[in-house]
């Protein structure tokens, strides 16, 4: 590897380096302790020194120096891991540089030329791969070490590296931590003790920062049941964030099958960089905080002051600019933030250079003034370009005219609100789509009703109207502490739908997708899938006591929204609990608004909640358990098993307490959820447990605890609800509520915010990432244990061997997904299927793994044999093999009797294994549709498996002449390289000759005497002719010769023996081979399967995947 020329001192260098070649301008040196004569004490000391110190020599035992005769200065210009590598560099210098140097007059010119040439070579090498790295020179050196030490496939992309200590027990090992796209690696070498660690990100159970008495601060990694600790990191927080990002990236790409199409920095695993990961993390945090869609990326960040009109002072914060939004968040603790869609911006004033200010005018007679912006001119230009506003001098000078025109436009829309729909381009909705919230239809407000509850409702509305006048209304409203205070007190019924749309960000989704919902409804109308069947089943279970869902109006609206969403997002489709949530949304929002609210909940606010494995809900349950440990220590001390709270709280998270609280109380919880996200649900859960702590501590079992919580939820009321009793939900618990104190939902929510409002959303998101790893690995481990339990009944391998075999099988699947986005192999993993079918291998994956585990190490023509085996065990002909089929094959080959092994080989030469397609391609059945499942087909398949009887040798068909010739060749290939190869070849030749003679004799006995005496059909002639057809040892030692002889011999067999089609039964072949002791002993010879497993674990990563 060429190095950036650096000056070095040679005063003491010759104690560590030996000169092997030199000339007038260059010296080739070898590190002491390496190569010939290496090792011993010198090797140990030098190796330790090289690992601890950050120098190129610690991995490159060879180097080339440049010098001139009249100078004492030496320059390092190249290094090499092997002697061959450094000699190539030396030879290049001799051929391309030495002659040129003779034309220079001075030493300075020679050195300058050499340095320039070497820098040019380095620039050419790193032009593509290292252009995004912060320090390409050091990164090249680290990459060299990474490739040498870990020997991973060349496609693996190193992201970054750090010096740190790895703890083995109580002893730290100083070394280097390497973080790549798919692996966490560590290397240390101290006094002859080498420590090498390679962990793939998809195998990590826990990743967290910890502190102990021994380790003040470290990073804890749990994988394969082993704990790993890394400490003494100079930038521990930075290292942890990068590790967390890589683990999350791996999970999303390999398990969630996310393609990152809208994020170029992550779209190619071969080009992942530290800078790209940091940008992704910032964009993700930006989207989460401001409730924006996945299409938005953080483009610019500017620190500035924003003039806040309601407070009459400038608040310090940050401007965040994305493709379609201008956002601001304060940093002074006022919890003020603002989201301005760029479509609402009507003008940008000429930047004020004196105060470095930018003024942005938005619809609704409002202006935002940002001051003390360092890049104020750039910010103004960016906003103009993204809004399509001209920046010409005449337009800038006539801002008053523009503002006047904007004001006229605003006044027009206020007088003619119906034109707003035409302005944003919304299409005329279909008559089938409801345009009113169900609550306004089934419970219209009586303006003349002056009862106390209605008066209080009017007061709430007045409070919100005052708030709107001060803080703005609509898409550019200020979010402040006062906004949260009003939410906690309760949202008026008339404003609930509007505020839900605003707080969730669904209002922006709807505005940017006009007519989208109507099109979805039309496209999904009449479709029949598994999701639509489940939707129809659950329609009448959604708030069945509410009048809106006792009529066709509510049921039809619910059907349309759920079906349209299932059509939009088939990956989720429909999941139970979506019906309950959507029912409440339809009560307070128009049908199209309810659809976009559902999109916001399922795709942003509650990610991964509504799928087959409800991973998101399980993750938040784990977060809830952590919060219980931190905030309710008294409850933890008396209830050591917190899994009870996980099971009982599942419905809390999935339905936002709607399924356990009366509807008039539950909507207040939904108000808080749309404003604060999952944090509001976690806070309320803690408040519920705190309220019932004494009763829960006295519980004797889980059933009693469930009863206590059920009675508590039945006692929760909303004393301010204006809804009539016909609309309010009846309690679902016992009727002895009189003995329980009524609890007002507003008081309960206020108490939750007062006691647990200090929980930060950032902490919740971090805990989500940490627990997601554990939840996914727990589900994966459950799958593995169930698969092993089923397979262990079919094979003789031990449980530990099956465990290791499953890990190899699963890793082989991921190896074909590591270096490609949207790899076709990802489709071979489907968690929604039965345990045995979740992980499956295609032929290429199977072939590589089988080559590592097959018992015949020296077998030639492995690819053909693998193909036949794959076709034989692929019973359903879908081009995939599951773990059970793979294990049963290995069990026969390793543990089966001589008869079973021979029967397996015999079947390889019968259809369907032996009947290859003309082009040699494996035909797959159509991909599994995610539509309607044919349950009858599943039942029929299950019945066939139960009634399936064990195959006997008499059930096998006879093998014809072409198949038998190939069967003989296969035996030759298997025996190749064996110590008893000669005797095995003779035995096969003897058996084939004997079988042919037996077949001929049998045929002659059945034929008429006059036809059997023809001279051309004498036994000797037939036997000798047949023997010539079978391959000899020389013809069968290579796959190429075997393939050639196969086609040639098949043609010979067809021409010479066309009149005598002979075949053999399996009993004949078995009986003949049993008479050959060498063949019997070969197949009965035990092979150490455990050794094969150990070898496969080390070799699997090194094999090149295609």
mmCIF file of C-alpha atoms in Angstrom, residues 785-1090:
data_model
loop_
_atom_site.group_PDB
_atom_site.id
_atom_site.type_symbol
_atom_site.label_atom_id
_atom_site.label_comp_id
_atom_site.label_asym_id
_atom_site.label_seq_id
_atom_site.Cartn_x
_atom_site.Cartn_y
_atom_site.Cartn_z
ATOM 1 C CA UNK A 785 -36.170 -22.977 20.032
ATOM 2 C CA UNK A 786 -39.457 -23.982 18.411
ATOM 3 C CA UNK A 787 -37.729 -25.046 15.204
ATOM 4 C CA UNK A 788 -35.120 -27.068 17.102
ATOM 5 C CA UNK A 789 -37.819 -28.748 19.169
ATOM 6 C CA UNK A 790 -39.611 -29.888 16.006
ATOM 7 C CA UNK A 791 -36.476 -30.931 14.118
ATOM 8 C CA UNK A 792 -34.920 -32.771 17.069
ATOM 9 C CA UNK A 793 -37.697 -35.372 16.797
ATOM 10 C CA UNK A 794 -36.635 -36.166 13.222
ATOM 11 C CA UNK A 795 -32.829 -36.312 13.503
ATOM 12 C CA UNK A 796 -30.154 -37.778 15.782
ATOM 13 C CA UNK A 797 -28.125 -34.584 16.221
ATOM 14 C CA UNK A 798 -27.876 -33.209 19.761
ATOM 15 C CA UNK A 799 -29.650 -30.013 20.802
ATOM 16 C CA UNK A 800 -26.365 -28.087 20.936
ATOM 17 C CA UNK A 801 -25.436 -29.258 17.443
ATOM 18 C CA UNK A 802 -28.841 -28.225 16.115
ATOM 19 C CA UNK A 803 -28.384 -24.850 17.794
ATOM 20 C CA UNK A 804 -25.051 -24.289 16.036
ATOM 21 C CA UNK A 805 -26.459 -25.614 12.777
ATOM 22 C CA UNK A 806 -29.408 -23.223 12.982
ATOM 23 C CA UNK A 807 -27.031 -20.290 13.550
ATOM 24 C CA UNK A 808 -25.063 -21.317 10.452
ATOM 25 C CA UNK A 809 -28.274 -21.695 8.441
ATOM 26 C CA UNK A 810 -29.542 -18.270 9.526
ATOM 27 C CA UNK A 811 -26.200 -16.565 8.925
ATOM 28 C CA UNK A 812 -26.030 -18.075 5.440
ATOM 29 C CA UNK A 813 -29.309 -16.323 4.717
ATOM 30 C CA UNK A 814 -27.966 -12.980 5.927
ATOM 31 C CA UNK A 815 -24.660 -13.350 4.096
ATOM 32 C CA UNK A 816 -26.565 -12.891 0.860
ATOM 33 C CA UNK A 817 -28.217 -9.742 2.244
ATOM 34 C CA UNK A 818 -25.258 -7.987 3.912
ATOM 35 C CA UNK A 819 -23.851 -6.201 0.869
ATOM 36 C CA UNK A 820 -26.963 -5.510 -1.226
ATOM 37 C CA UNK A 821 -30.022 -3.373 -0.564
ATOM 38 C CA UNK A 822 -33.245 -5.218 -1.365
ATOM 39 C CA UNK A 823 -31.452 -8.491 -1.987
ATOM 40 C CA UNK A 824 -33.805 -11.153 -3.434
ATOM 41 C CA UNK A 825 -32.682 -13.372 -0.551
ATOM 42 C CA UNK A 826 -34.547 -11.070 1.859
ATOM 43 C CA UNK A 827 -37.774 -12.536 0.506
ATOM 44 C CA UNK A 828 -36.706 -15.908 1.905
ATOM 45 C CA UNK A 829 -37.339 -14.569 5.415
ATOM 46 C CA UNK A 830 -40.969 -14.041 6.413
ATOM 47 C CA UNK A 831 -41.733 -13.819 10.174
ATOM 48 C CA UNK A 832 -45.473 -14.127 9.510
ATOM 49 C CA UNK A 833 -45.087 -17.759 8.362
ATOM 50 C CA UNK A 834 -44.858 -20.878 10.508
ATOM 51 C CA UNK A 835 -41.620 -21.272 12.476
ATOM 52 C CA UNK A 836 -40.092 -23.804 10.067
ATOM 53 C CA UNK A 837 -40.754 -21.606 7.046
ATOM 54 C CA UNK A 838 -39.498 -18.292 8.426
ATOM 55 C CA UNK A 839 -35.916 -18.813 7.224
ATOM 56 C CA UNK A 840 -35.306 -20.616 3.936
ATOM 57 C CA UNK A 841 -32.364 -20.866 1.545
ATOM 58 C CA UNK A 842 -32.293 -20.616 -2.219
ATOM 59 C CA UNK A 843 -30.032 -22.860 -4.262
ATOM 60 C CA UNK A 844 -26.956 -20.591 -4.243
ATOM 61 C CA UNK A 845 -27.150 -20.173 -0.462
ATOM 62 C CA UNK A 846 -27.774 -23.879 0.053
ATOM 63 C CA UNK A 847 -24.891 -24.867 -2.215
ATOM 64 C CA UNK A 848 -22.345 -22.778 -0.292
ATOM 65 C CA UNK A 849 -23.494 -23.997 3.116
ATOM 66 C CA UNK A 850 -23.713 -27.627 2.012
ATOM 67 C CA UNK A 851 -20.154 -27.461 0.675
ATOM 68 C CA UNK A 852 -19.012 -26.498 4.188
ATOM 69 C CA UNK A 853 -20.857 -29.318 5.908
ATOM 70 C CA UNK A 854 -20.875 -32.243 3.491
ATOM 71 C CA UNK A 855 -19.124 -35.357 4.848
ATOM 72 C CA UNK A 856 -17.085 -36.044 1.673
ATOM 73 C CA UNK A 857 -14.315 -33.467 1.860
ATOM 74 C CA UNK A 858 -12.619 -34.374 -1.420
ATOM 75 C CA UNK A 859 -15.749 -34.875 -3.495
ATOM 76 C CA UNK A 860 -15.436 -33.478 -7.020
ATOM 77 C CA UNK A 861 -18.231 -31.975 -9.107
ATOM 78 C CA UNK A 862 -19.834 -30.566 -5.941
ATOM 79 C CA UNK A 863 -22.049 -28.059 -7.718
ATOM 80 C CA UNK A 864 -23.911 -30.748 -9.667
ATOM 81 C CA UNK A 865 -24.314 -32.928 -6.589
ATOM 82 C CA UNK A 866 -25.610 -29.930 -4.584
ATOM 83 C CA UNK A 867 -28.101 -29.175 -7.326
ATOM 84 C CA UNK A 868 -29.500 -32.723 -7.306
ATOM 85 C CA UNK A 869 -29.726 -32.758 -3.516
ATOM 86 C CA UNK A 870 -31.473 -29.389 -3.505
ATOM 87 C CA UNK A 871 -34.042 -30.540 -6.042
ATOM 88 C CA UNK A 872 -34.614 -33.777 -4.132
ATOM 89 C CA UNK A 873 -35.302 -32.190 -0.739
ATOM 90 C CA UNK A 874 -37.294 -29.232 -2.156
ATOM 91 C CA UNK A 875 -40.555 -31.140 -1.895
ATOM 92 C CA UNK A 876 -42.964 -28.277 -2.640
ATOM 93 C CA UNK A 877 -40.875 -27.111 -5.628
ATOM 94 C CA UNK A 878 -40.755 -23.444 -4.588
ATOM 95 C CA UNK A 879 -37.001 -23.157 -5.070
ATOM 96 C CA UNK A 880 -36.409 -22.916 -1.299
ATOM 97 C CA UNK A 881 -35.251 -25.321 1.406
ATOM 98 C CA UNK A 882 -36.150 -24.930 5.074
ATOM 99 C CA UNK A 883 -34.099 -25.881 8.121
ATOM 100 C CA UNK A 884 -35.853 -29.191 8.713
ATOM 101 C CA UNK A 885 -35.211 -30.398 5.168
ATOM 102 C CA UNK A 886 -31.573 -29.327 5.425
ATOM 103 C CA UNK A 887 -31.044 -31.093 8.771
ATOM 104 C CA UNK A 888 -32.713 -34.309 7.666
ATOM 105 C CA UNK A 889 -30.361 -34.454 4.672
ATOM 106 C CA UNK A 890 -27.261 -34.008 6.836
ATOM 107 C CA UNK A 891 -28.600 -36.527 9.333
ATOM 108 C CA UNK A 892 -28.821 -39.190 6.608
ATOM 109 C CA UNK A 893 -25.330 -38.434 5.308
ATOM 110 C CA UNK A 894 -23.707 -38.387 8.761
ATOM 111 C CA UNK A 895 -25.776 -40.696 10.932
ATOM 112 C CA UNK A 896 -27.770 -42.829 8.528
ATOM 113 C CA UNK A 897 -27.182 -46.528 7.948
ATOM 114 C CA UNK A 898 -25.423 -47.818 4.840
ATOM 115 C CA UNK A 899 -28.805 -48.644 3.306
ATOM 116 C CA UNK A 900 -30.245 -45.164 3.979
ATOM 117 C CA UNK A 901 -27.182 -43.396 2.595
ATOM 118 C CA UNK A 902 -27.239 -45.533 -0.519
ATOM 119 C CA UNK A 903 -30.976 -45.005 -0.936
ATOM 120 C CA UNK A 904 -30.428 -41.260 -0.729
ATOM 121 C CA UNK A 905 -27.739 -41.379 -3.430
ATOM 122 C CA UNK A 906 -29.955 -43.648 -5.535
ATOM 123 C CA UNK A 907 -32.846 -41.146 -5.359
ATOM 124 C CA UNK A 908 -30.522 -38.351 -6.493
ATOM 125 C CA UNK A 909 -30.411 -40.052 -9.899
ATOM 126 C CA UNK A 910 -34.171 -40.359 -10.244
ATOM 127 C CA UNK A 911 -36.712 -37.676 -11.112
ATOM 128 C CA UNK A 912 -37.208 -34.974 -9.942
ATOM 129 C CA UNK A 913 -33.602 -34.544 -8.800
ATOM 130 C CA UNK A 914 -31.972 -35.892 -11.969
ATOM 131 C CA UNK A 915 -34.342 -34.306 -14.492
ATOM 132 C CA UNK A 916 -32.663 -30.954 -15.020
ATOM 133 C CA UNK A 917 -34.279 -28.229 -17.103
ATOM 134 C CA UNK A 918 -32.707 -27.567 -20.466
ATOM 135 C CA UNK A 919 -31.108 -24.309 -19.363
ATOM 136 C CA UNK A 920 -30.020 -25.688 -15.966
ATOM 137 C CA UNK A 921 -32.098 -23.128 -14.060
ATOM 138 C CA UNK A 922 -34.155 -24.085 -11.031
ATOM 139 C CA UNK A 923 -37.795 -23.241 -11.603
ATOM 140 C CA UNK A 924 -39.579 -21.590 -8.713
ATOM 141 C CA UNK A 925 -43.237 -21.586 -8.018
ATOM 142 C CA UNK A 926 -44.853 -18.134 -7.880
ATOM 143 C CA UNK A 927 -43.935 -16.044 -4.838
ATOM 144 C CA UNK A 928 -46.247 -16.291 -1.894
ATOM 145 C CA UNK A 929 -48.991 -13.767 -2.327
ATOM 146 C CA UNK A 930 -49.783 -11.541 0.599
ATOM 147 C CA UNK A 931 -53.392 -11.766 -0.281
ATOM 148 C CA UNK A 932 -55.984 -14.287 0.694
ATOM 149 C CA UNK A 933 -54.619 -17.479 2.223
ATOM 150 C CA UNK A 934 -56.010 -20.776 0.968
ATOM 151 C CA UNK A 935 -56.778 -22.475 4.272
ATOM 152 C CA UNK A 936 -58.098 -25.571 2.506
ATOM 153 C CA UNK A 937 -54.688 -26.072 0.868
ATOM 154 C CA UNK A 938 -52.985 -25.807 4.266
ATOM 155 C CA UNK A 939 -55.361 -28.357 5.797
ATOM 156 C CA UNK A 940 -54.863 -30.740 2.882
ATOM 157 C CA UNK A 941 -51.073 -30.422 3.168
ATOM 158 C CA UNK A 942 -51.247 -31.050 6.906
ATOM 159 C CA UNK A 943 -53.440 -34.134 6.368
ATOM 160 C CA UNK A 944 -51.029 -35.509 3.755
ATOM 161 C CA UNK A 945 -48.122 -35.124 6.167
ATOM 162 C CA UNK A 946 -50.004 -37.031 8.865
ATOM 163 C CA UNK A 947 -51.007 -39.853 6.533
ATOM 164 C CA UNK A 948 -47.611 -40.001 4.865
ATOM 165 C CA UNK A 949 -46.122 -43.445 5.351
ATOM 166 C CA UNK A 950 -42.440 -44.235 5.538
ATOM 167 C CA UNK A 951 -40.884 -45.001 2.188
ATOM 168 C CA UNK A 952 -39.490 -48.527 1.730
ATOM 169 C CA UNK A 953 -36.859 -49.720 -0.721
ATOM 170 C CA UNK A 954 -39.558 -51.533 -2.697
ATOM 171 C CA UNK A 955 -41.297 -48.215 -3.388
ATOM 172 C CA UNK A 956 -38.331 -46.885 -5.338
ATOM 173 C CA UNK A 957 -38.587 -47.042 -9.158
ATOM 174 C CA UNK A 958 -35.954 -48.785 -11.218
ATOM 175 C CA UNK A 959 -32.963 -46.819 -12.462
ATOM 176 C CA UNK A 960 -32.388 -46.752 -16.233
ATOM 177 C CA UNK A 961 -29.095 -46.983 -18.064
ATOM 178 C CA UNK A 962 -28.377 -43.211 -18.284
ATOM 179 C CA UNK A 963 -29.196 -42.727 -14.619
ATOM 180 C CA UNK A 964 -27.110 -45.737 -13.592
ATOM 181 C CA UNK A 965 -24.087 -44.488 -15.538
ATOM 182 C CA UNK A 966 -24.346 -41.156 -13.703
ATOM 183 C CA UNK A 967 -24.835 -43.008 -10.410
ATOM 184 C CA UNK A 968 -21.520 -44.753 -10.979
ATOM 185 C CA UNK A 969 -19.830 -41.458 -11.799
ATOM 186 C CA UNK A 970 -21.179 -39.969 -8.573
ATOM 187 C CA UNK A 971 -19.619 -42.804 -6.582
ATOM 188 C CA UNK A 972 -16.302 -42.168 -8.320
ATOM 189 C CA UNK A 973 -16.515 -38.448 -7.454
ATOM 190 C CA UNK A 974 -17.324 -39.168 -3.807
ATOM 191 C CA UNK A 975 -14.410 -41.554 -3.468
ATOM 192 C CA UNK A 976 -11.947 -39.134 -5.042
ATOM 193 C CA UNK A 977 -9.127 -38.194 -2.662
ATOM 194 C CA UNK A 978 -9.883 -40.948 -0.165
ATOM 195 C CA UNK A 979 -6.849 -42.984 1.062
ATOM 196 C CA UNK A 980 -8.568 -46.152 -0.222
ATOM 197 C CA UNK A 981 -9.367 -44.547 -3.549
ATOM 198 C CA UNK A 982 -7.880 -47.327 -5.724
ATOM 199 C CA UNK A 983 -9.696 -50.181 -4.020
ATOM 200 C CA UNK A 984 -12.968 -48.193 -4.028
ATOM 201 C CA UNK A 985 -12.677 -47.567 -7.774
ATOM 202 C CA UNK A 986 -12.048 -51.277 -8.434
ATOM 203 C CA UNK A 987 -15.029 -52.175 -6.269
ATOM 204 C CA UNK A 988 -17.331 -49.850 -8.236
ATOM 205 C CA UNK A 989 -16.076 -51.240 -11.538
ATOM 206 C CA UNK A 990 -16.623 -54.797 -10.305
ATOM 207 C CA UNK A 991 -20.166 -54.020 -9.125
ATOM 208 C CA UNK A 992 -21.183 -52.344 -12.378
ATOM 209 C CA UNK A 993 -19.814 -55.238 -14.423
ATOM 210 C CA UNK A 994 -21.586 -57.761 -12.209
ATOM 211 C CA UNK A 995 -24.911 -55.906 -12.424
ATOM 212 C CA UNK A 996 -24.738 -55.722 -16.197
ATOM 213 C CA UNK A 997 -23.981 -59.420 -16.489
ATOM 214 C CA UNK A 998 -26.868 -60.239 -14.129
ATOM 215 C CA UNK A 999 -29.209 -58.060 -16.162
ATOM 216 C CA UNK A 1000 -28.101 -59.703 -19.377
ATOM 217 C CA UNK A 1001 -28.545 -63.210 -17.986
ATOM 218 C CA UNK A 1002 -32.006 -62.351 -16.741
ATOM 219 C CA UNK A 1003 -32.956 -60.897 -20.099
ATOM 220 C CA UNK A 1004 -31.661 -63.985 -21.958
ATOM 221 C CA UNK A 1005 -33.711 -66.325 -19.758
ATOM 222 C CA UNK A 1006 -36.887 -64.425 -20.660
ATOM 223 C CA UNK A 1007 -36.233 -64.232 -24.403
ATOM 224 C CA UNK A 1008 -37.017 -67.084 -26.863
ATOM 225 C CA UNK A 1009 -34.133 -69.523 -27.335
ATOM 226 C CA UNK A 1010 -33.749 -68.763 -31.050
ATOM 227 C CA UNK A 1011 -33.341 -65.017 -30.459
ATOM 228 C CA UNK A 1012 -31.049 -65.410 -27.466
ATOM 229 C CA UNK A 1013 -28.312 -67.183 -29.497
ATOM 230 C CA UNK A 1014 -27.569 -64.194 -31.785
ATOM 231 C CA UNK A 1015 -23.786 -63.629 -31.778
ATOM 232 C CA UNK A 1016 -23.965 -59.836 -31.171
ATOM 233 C CA UNK A 1017 -25.898 -60.316 -27.944
ATOM 234 C CA UNK A 1018 -23.626 -62.779 -26.194
ATOM 235 C CA UNK A 1019 -23.027 -62.109 -22.507
ATOM 236 C CA UNK A 1020 -19.353 -61.518 -22.982
ATOM 237 C CA UNK A 1021 -19.878 -58.958 -25.730
ATOM 238 C CA UNK A 1022 -22.549 -57.069 -23.803
ATOM 239 C CA UNK A 1023 -20.504 -57.020 -20.643
ATOM 240 C CA UNK A 1024 -17.332 -55.882 -22.366
ATOM 241 C CA UNK A 1025 -19.208 -53.207 -24.303
ATOM 242 C CA UNK A 1026 -20.910 -51.998 -21.156
ATOM 243 C CA UNK A 1027 -17.667 -51.874 -19.219
ATOM 244 C CA UNK A 1028 -16.248 -49.567 -21.885
ATOM 245 C CA UNK A 1029 -19.092 -47.123 -21.229
ATOM 246 C CA UNK A 1030 -18.310 -46.592 -17.545
ATOM 247 C CA UNK A 1031 -15.729 -43.986 -16.583
ATOM 248 C CA UNK A 1032 -12.332 -44.996 -15.345
ATOM 249 C CA UNK A 1033 -10.493 -43.311 -12.520
ATOM 250 C CA UNK A 1034 -8.758 -40.920 -14.922
ATOM 251 C CA UNK A 1035 -12.088 -39.867 -16.440
ATOM 252 C CA UNK A 1036 -13.760 -39.039 -13.136
ATOM 253 C CA UNK A 1037 -11.299 -37.071 -11.079
ATOM 254 C CA UNK A 1038 -12.460 -33.627 -12.171
ATOM 255 C CA UNK A 1039 -15.924 -32.095 -12.584
ATOM 256 C CA UNK A 1040 -15.100 -31.150 -16.185
ATOM 257 C CA UNK A 1041 -14.092 -34.669 -17.176
ATOM 258 C CA UNK A 1042 -17.081 -36.134 -15.367
ATOM 259 C CA UNK A 1043 -19.432 -33.797 -17.199
ATOM 260 C CA UNK A 1044 -17.832 -34.530 -20.558
ATOM 261 C CA UNK A 1045 -17.823 -38.279 -20.051
ATOM 262 C CA UNK A 1046 -21.432 -38.154 -18.903
ATOM 263 C CA UNK A 1047 -22.627 -36.727 -22.204
ATOM 264 C CA UNK A 1048 -20.328 -38.935 -24.280
ATOM 265 C CA UNK A 1049 -21.245 -42.142 -22.503
ATOM 266 C CA UNK A 1050 -24.919 -41.326 -22.654
ATOM 267 C CA UNK A 1051 -24.652 -41.017 -26.419
ATOM 268 C CA UNK A 1052 -22.677 -44.285 -26.602
ATOM 269 C CA UNK A 1053 -25.272 -46.026 -24.501
ATOM 270 C CA UNK A 1054 -27.996 -44.778 -26.770
ATOM 271 C CA UNK A 1055 -26.259 -45.974 -29.966
ATOM 272 C CA UNK A 1056 -24.745 -49.308 -28.860
ATOM 273 C CA UNK A 1057 -27.554 -50.543 -26.641
ATOM 274 C CA UNK A 1058 -30.566 -48.994 -28.282
ATOM 275 C CA UNK A 1059 -32.156 -52.384 -28.755
ATOM 276 C CA UNK A 1060 -31.705 -53.523 -25.154
ATOM 277 C CA UNK A 1061 -33.061 -50.993 -22.626
ATOM 278 C CA UNK A 1062 -31.814 -52.322 -19.299
ATOM 279 C CA UNK A 1063 -32.540 -51.063 -15.765
ATOM 280 C CA UNK A 1064 -31.850 -52.008 -12.146
ATOM 281 C CA UNK A 1065 -33.886 -52.010 -8.988
ATOM 282 C CA UNK A 1066 -32.535 -50.577 -5.765
ATOM 283 C CA UNK A 1067 -32.462 -54.085 -4.217
ATOM 284 C CA UNK A 1068 -30.069 -55.248 -6.948
ATOM 285 C CA UNK A 1069 -27.739 -52.270 -6.474
ATOM 286 C CA UNK A 1070 -27.798 -52.626 -2.692
ATOM 287 C CA UNK A 1071 -27.116 -56.370 -2.764
ATOM 288 C CA UNK A 1072 -24.166 -55.901 -5.128
ATOM 289 C CA UNK A 1073 -22.566 -53.089 -3.103
ATOM 290 C CA UNK A 1074 -22.966 -55.003 0.168
ATOM 291 C CA UNK A 1075 -20.548 -57.577 -1.236
ATOM 292 C CA UNK A 1076 -17.801 -54.933 -1.450
ATOM 293 C CA UNK A 1077 -16.288 -54.428 2.037
ATOM 294 C CA UNK A 1078 -14.322 -51.321 1.000
ATOM 295 C CA UNK A 1079 -17.486 -49.505 -0.090
ATOM 296 C CA UNK A 1080 -19.425 -50.566 3.004
ATOM 297 C CA UNK A 1081 -16.621 -49.447 5.312
ATOM 298 C CA UNK A 1082 -16.374 -46.095 3.481
ATOM 299 C CA UNK A 1083 -20.047 -45.251 4.056
ATOM 300 C CA UNK A 1084 -20.097 -46.629 7.592
ATOM 301 C CA UNK A 1085 -16.927 -44.809 8.596
ATOM 302 C CA UNK A 1086 -17.906 -42.236 11.286
ATOM 303 C CA UNK A 1087 -17.307 -38.560 10.468
ATOM 304 C CA UNK A 1088 -16.967 -36.047 13.315
ATOM 305 C CA UNK A 1089 -19.893 -33.695 12.745
ATOM 306 C CA UNK A 1090 -18.861 -31.373 15.591
#
